[in-house]
Amino acid sequence: AQKVTQAQTEISVVEKEDVTLDCVYETRDTTYYLFWYKQPPSGELVFLIRRNSFDEQNEISGRYSWNFQKSTSSFNFTITASQVVDSAVYFCALSVPPSGTYKYIFGTGTRLKVLA
Amino acid sequence: EAGVAQSPRYKIIEKRQSVAFWCNPISGHATLYWYQQILGQGPKLLIQFQNNGVVDDSQLPKDRFSAERLKGVDSTLKIQPAKLEDSAVYLCASSLASREYEQYFGPGTRLTVT
């Protein structure tokens, strides 16, 4: 069975601090995809990144960076120099497409509060 | 480019009543999804359409939930009769058939069943 665990329910940081959101996944499949989504107070889920299981390169996009480690089944997300606008709930998701369809399995989310 | 549209944004009903939600995906997106997000949890897929055909409805409680996408564009999700545990945000998402890994979500409909 597939599972995504986001152990951090809520994190509070002061603006300009760095913060890392943890994501641990479980799957027996060798081919899978991992995602991060941001859910601001408006409710929409905003796509941030997708990683496939064969690409372990870390990625940086502005103040965002992602660390994918298959050895520990983790796909952690770091925000550098956090800003108040980063306050949101962040979801990690796993997709295993054995039949070609992308059914997402979401974690329970981490609520990030960035204080001014 | 317009995003995924959903209506209504909020709905309050009593248990055993019926309710319907509407979703209009991004133009050109063949794949449409309905998710249920209970407070404090991640979204859970209810049903996935490819054009007007159902691809996956394995987690849809079919005794009370139904969904359709008759013309392959907009979609409706219905609950009849509603239960207290149906209180949740119902999210609609869409994607290009060739890029299903990149789903675009609407603002959701927050349903409260009293």
CSV table of C-alpha atoms in Angstrom, one decimal:
chain,number,residue,atom,x,y,z
A,1,ALA,CA,0.0,0.0,0.0
A,2,GLN,CA,1.1,3.5,-0.6
A,3,LYS,CA,1.3,6.1,2.1
A,4,VAL,CA,2.6,9.7,2.7
A,5,THR,CA,3.5,10.9,6.1
A,6,GLN,CA,3.9,14.6,7.0
A,7,ALA,CA,4.8,14.4,10.7
A,8,GLN,CA,4.9,18.1,11.3
A,9,THR,CA,1.3,19.3,11.8
A,10,GLU,CA,2.2,23.0,12.3
A,11,ILE,CA,5.4,25.0,12.1
A,12,SER,CA,5.8,28.6,13.2
A,13,VAL,CA,8.8,30.7,12.1
A,14,VAL,CA,9.8,34.3,12.1
A,15,GLU,CA,10.1,36.0,8.8
A,16,LYS,CA,13.5,35.5,7.1
A,17,GLU,CA,14.1,32.2,8.9
A,18,ASP,CA,14.7,29.1,6.9
A,19,VAL,CA,12.2,26.2,7.3
A,20,THR,CA,12.2,22.6,6.2
A,21,LEU,CA,9.0,20.6,5.7
A,22,ASP,CA,9.4,16.9,6.0
A,23,CYS,CA,7.7,14.2,3.8
A,24,VAL,CA,8.2,10.5,4.1
A,25,TYR,CA,6.5,8.1,1.6
A,26,GLU,CA,5.9,4.4,1.3
A,27,THR,CA,5.6,2.4,-1.9
A,28,ARG,CA,6.8,-0.9,-3.2
A,29,ASP,CA,6.8,0.3,-6.8
A,30,THR,CA,10.0,1.3,-8.5
A,31,THR,CA,8.3,3.9,-10.7
A,32,TYR,CA,6.4,6.7,-8.9
A,33,TYR,CA,6.1,10.4,-8.7
A,34,LEU,CA,6.2,12.8,-5.8
A,35,PHE,CA,4.6,16.3,-5.6
A,36,TRP,CA,4.4,19.3,-3.4
A,37,TYR,CA,1.4,21.5,-3.4
A,38,LYS,CA,0.7,24.8,-1.5
A,39,GLN,CA,-2.8,25.5,-0.2
A,40,PRO,CA,-3.1,29.2,0.8
A,41,PRO,CA,-6.1,30.4,2.8
A,42,SER,CA,-8.1,30.9,-0.4
A,43,GLY,CA,-8.3,27.1,-0.6
A,44,GLU,CA,-6.8,26.4,-4.0
A,45,LEU,CA,-4.0,23.9,-4.3
A,46,VAL,CA,-1.1,25.3,-6.1
A,47,PHE,CA,1.3,23.0,-7.9
A,48,LEU,CA,5.0,23.5,-6.8
A,49,ILE,CA,7.0,20.6,-8.0
A,50,ARG,CA,7.0,17.1,-9.5
A,51,ARG,CA,9.8,14.5,-9.2
A,52,ASN,CA,9.9,11.0,-10.7
A,53,SER,CA,11.6,8.1,-8.9
A,54,PHE,CA,14.5,8.0,-11.3
A,55,ASP,CA,15.5,11.6,-10.8
A,56,GLU,CA,17.2,12.2,-7.5
A,57,GLN,CA,18.7,15.5,-8.3
A,58,ASN,CA,17.9,18.2,-5.9
A,59,GLU,CA,16.1,21.2,-7.3
A,60,ILE,CA,16.2,24.9,-6.4
A,61,SER,CA,13.6,27.4,-7.6
A,62,GLY,CA,14.2,30.8,-6.1
A,63,ARG,CA,13.8,30.5,-2.3
A,64,TYR,CA,12.4,27.0,-2.6
A,65,SER,CA,14.5,23.8,-2.7
A,66,TRP,CA,13.7,20.1,-2.6
A,67,ASN,CA,15.8,17.2,-1.3
A,68,PHE,CA,14.8,13.8,-2.7
A,69,GLN,CA,16.5,10.8,-1.0
A,70,LYS,CA,15.3,7.4,-2.1
A,71,SER,CA,17.5,5.7,0.6
A,72,THR,CA,15.3,7.3,3.3
A,73,SER,CA,12.1,7.6,1.2
A,74,SER,CA,12.0,11.3,1.9
A,75,PHE,CA,11.2,14.3,-0.2
A,76,ASN,CA,11.8,17.3,2.0
A,77,PHE,CA,11.0,20.9,1.1
A,78,THR,CA,13.0,23.9,2.3
A,79,ILE,CA,12.0,27.6,2.1
A,80,THR,CA,14.9,29.9,2.5
A,81,ALA,CA,14.4,33.4,4.0
A,82,SER,CA,10.7,32.7,4.6
A,83,GLN,CA,8.1,35.5,4.0
A,84,VAL,CA,4.7,36.1,5.4
A,85,VAL,CA,3.2,35.2,2.0
A,86,ASP,CA,4.6,31.7,2.5
A,87,SER,CA,2.0,31.1,5.2
A,88,ALA,CA,-0.1,28.2,4.0
A,89,VAL,CA,-0.7,24.5,4.3
A,90,TYR,CA,1.8,22.4,2.3
A,91,PHE,CA,0.9,19.0,1.0
A,92,CYS,CA,3.2,16.3,-0.2
A,93,ALA,CA,1.7,13.7,-2.5
A,94,LEU,CA,2.6,10.4,-4.1
A,95,SER,CA,1.4,9.0,-7.4
A,96,VAL,CA,1.9,5.5,-8.7
A,97,PRO,CA,0.5,5.1,-12.2
A,98,PRO,CA,0.4,1.4,-12.9
A,99,SER,CA,-2.3,1.9,-15.5
A,100,GLY,CA,-1.1,5.3,-16.6
A,101,THR,CA,-3.5,7.4,-14.5
A,102,TYR,CA,-2.2,9.7,-11.9
A,103,LYS,CA,-4.1,9.0,-8.7
A,104,TYR,CA,-2.6,11.2,-6.0
A,105,ILE,CA,-2.2,10.1,-2.4
A,106,PHE,CA,-1.8,13.1,-0.2
A,107,GLY,CA,-0.2,13.5,3.2
A,108,THR,CA,-2.1,15.2,6.0
A,109,GLY,CA,-0.3,18.5,5.3
A,110,THR,CA,1.9,20.9,7.3
A,111,ARG,CA,0.6,24.3,8.3
A,112,LEU,CA,3.3,26.9,8.0
A,113,LYS,CA,2.9,30.2,9.8
A,114,VAL,CA,5.4,32.9,9.1
A,115,LEU,CA,5.3,35.7,11.6
A,116,ALA,CA,6.3,39.2,10.7
B,1,GLU,CA,-6.0,31.9,-18.8
B,2,ALA,CA,-9.0,31.3,-16.6
B,3,GLY,CA,-8.6,28.8,-13.9
B,4,VAL,CA,-10.8,26.0,-12.7
B,5,ALA,CA,-14.2,27.4,-11.6
B,6,GLN,CA,-16.4,25.9,-8.9
B,7,SER,CA,-19.7,26.9,-7.5
B,8,PRO,CA,-21.1,27.4,-5.0
B,9,ARG,CA,-18.2,28.3,-2.7
B,10,TYR,CA,-20.1,27.5,0.4
B,11,LYS,CA,-23.1,25.4,1.2
B,12,ILE,CA,-24.9,24.5,4.4
B,13,ILE,CA,-27.5,21.8,4.4
B,14,GLU,CA,-29.2,19.5,6.8
B,15,LYS,CA,-28.5,15.8,6.9
B,16,ARG,CA,-30.6,13.7,4.5
B,17,GLN,CA,-30.9,16.7,2.1
B,18,SER,CA,-29.4,16.7,-1.4
B,19,VAL,CA,-26.7,19.0,-2.8
B,20,ALA,CA,-24.9,19.4,-6.1
B,21,PHE,CA,-21.6,21.0,-6.9
B,22,TRP,CA,-20.5,22.3,-10.3
B,23,CYS,CA,-17.1,22.5,-11.9
B,24,ASN,CA,-15.8,24.1,-15.1
B,25,PRO,CA,-12.2,23.0,-15.9
B,26,ILE,CA,-9.6,24.9,-17.7
B,27,SER,CA,-10.3,25.1,-21.4
B,28,GLY,CA,-8.7,22.2,-23.3
B,29,HIS,CA,-8.2,20.0,-20.2
B,30,ALA,CA,-9.6,16.6,-21.0
B,31,THR,CA,-9.0,15.1,-17.5
B,32,LEU,CA,-11.2,16.2,-14.6
B,33,TYR,CA,-11.0,15.1,-10.9
B,34,TRP,CA,-13.2,15.5,-7.9
B,35,TYR,CA,-11.5,15.3,-4.5
B,36,GLN,CA,-12.9,15.4,-0.9
B,37,GLN,CA,-10.8,17.2,1.7
B,38,ILE,CA,-12.0,16.6,5.2
B,39,LEU,CA,-10.7,19.2,7.8
B,40,GLY,CA,-7.1,18.4,8.8
B,41,GLN,CA,-6.6,15.8,6.1
B,42,GLY,CA,-5.2,15.8,2.6
B,43,PRO,CA,-7.5,15.6,-0.4
B,44,LYS,CA,-8.8,12.2,-1.4
B,45,LEU,CA,-9.7,11.4,-4.9
B,46,LEU,CA,-13.4,10.6,-5.4
B,47,ILE,CA,-13.6,10.3,-9.2
B,48,GLN,CA,-11.6,10.9,-12.3
B,49,PHE,CA,-12.9,11.6,-15.8
B,50,GLN,CA,-11.2,11.4,-19.1
B,51,ASN,CA,-13.4,13.5,-21.4
B,52,ASN,CA,-16.9,12.2,-20.5
B,53,GLY,CA,-15.7,8.7,-19.5
B,54,VAL,CA,-15.0,7.6,-15.9
B,55,VAL,CA,-11.4,6.5,-15.4
B,56,ASP,CA,-11.4,5.8,-11.7
B,57,ASP,CA,-14.3,6.0,-9.2
B,58,SER,CA,-13.0,3.3,-6.8
B,59,GLN,CA,-13.3,5.7,-3.8
B,60,LEU,CA,-16.6,7.2,-4.6
B,61,PRO,CA,-19.4,6.2,-2.1
B,62,LYS,CA,-21.8,5.2,-4.9
B,63,ASP,CA,-24.7,4.7,-2.6
B,64,ARG,CA,-25.0,8.4,-2.1
B,65,PHE,CA,-22.5,10.2,-4.4
B,66,SER,CA,-22.8,10.5,-8.1
B,67,ALA,CA,-21.0,12.5,-10.7
B,68,GLU,CA,-21.3,13.2,-14.4
B,69,ARG,CA,-19.5,15.0,-17.2
B,70,LEU,CA,-22.0,14.6,-20.0
B,71,LYS,CA,-20.4,16.8,-22.7
B,72,GLY,CA,-16.8,16.2,-21.6
B,73,VAL,CA,-16.4,19.8,-20.3
B,74,ASP,CA,-18.1,20.8,-17.0
B,75,SER,CA,-19.1,18.4,-14.4
B,76,THR,CA,-21.5,18.0,-11.5
B,77,LEU,CA,-21.0,16.1,-8.2
B,78,LYS,CA,-24.1,15.2,-6.3
B,79,ILE,CA,-24.7,13.9,-2.8
B,80,GLN,CA,-28.1,12.4,-2.0
B,81,PRO,CA,-28.8,12.0,0.9
B,82,ALA,CA,-26.1,13.9,2.8
B,83,LYS,CA,-24.6,12.6,6.1
B,84,LEU,CA,-22.8,14.6,8.8
B,85,GLU,CA,-19.5,13.0,7.8
B,86,ASP,CA,-19.8,14.5,4.3
B,87,SER,CA,-18.9,17.9,5.7
B,88,ALA,CA,-15.7,18.7,3.8
B,89,VAL,CA,-14.2,20.8,1.0
B,90,TYR,CA,-14.9,19.4,-2.4
B,91,LEU,CA,-12.1,20.2,-4.8
B,92,CYS,CA,-12.3,20.0,-8.6
B,93,ALA,CA,-9.1,19.7,-10.6
B,94,SER,CA,-8.2,19.4,-14.3
B,95,SER,CA,-5.2,18.5,-16.4
B,96,LEU,CA,-4.2,18.0,-19.9
B,97,ALA,CA,-4.5,14.4,-21.0
B,98,SER,CA,-0.8,14.4,-21.8
B,99,ARG,CA,0.2,16.0,-18.5
B,100,GLU,CA,-1.9,14.4,-15.9
B,101,TYR,CA,0.9,14.8,-13.4
B,102,GLU,CA,0.2,18.5,-13.3
B,103,GLN,CA,-3.3,19.1,-11.9
B,104,TYR,CA,-4.8,22.5,-11.5
B,105,PHE,CA,-7.2,22.9,-8.7
B,106,GLY,CA,-10.2,25.1,-8.2
B,107,PRO,CA,-11.0,27.0,-5.0
B,108,GLY,CA,-13.3,24.3,-3.7
B,109,THR,CA,-16.8,24.1,-2.3
B,110,ARG,CA,-17.0,24.0,1.5
B,111,LEU,CA,-20.0,21.8,2.5
B,112,THR,CA,-21.3,21.8,6.0
B,113,VAL,CA,-23.9,19.2,6.9
B,114,THR,CA,-25.9,19.9,10.1
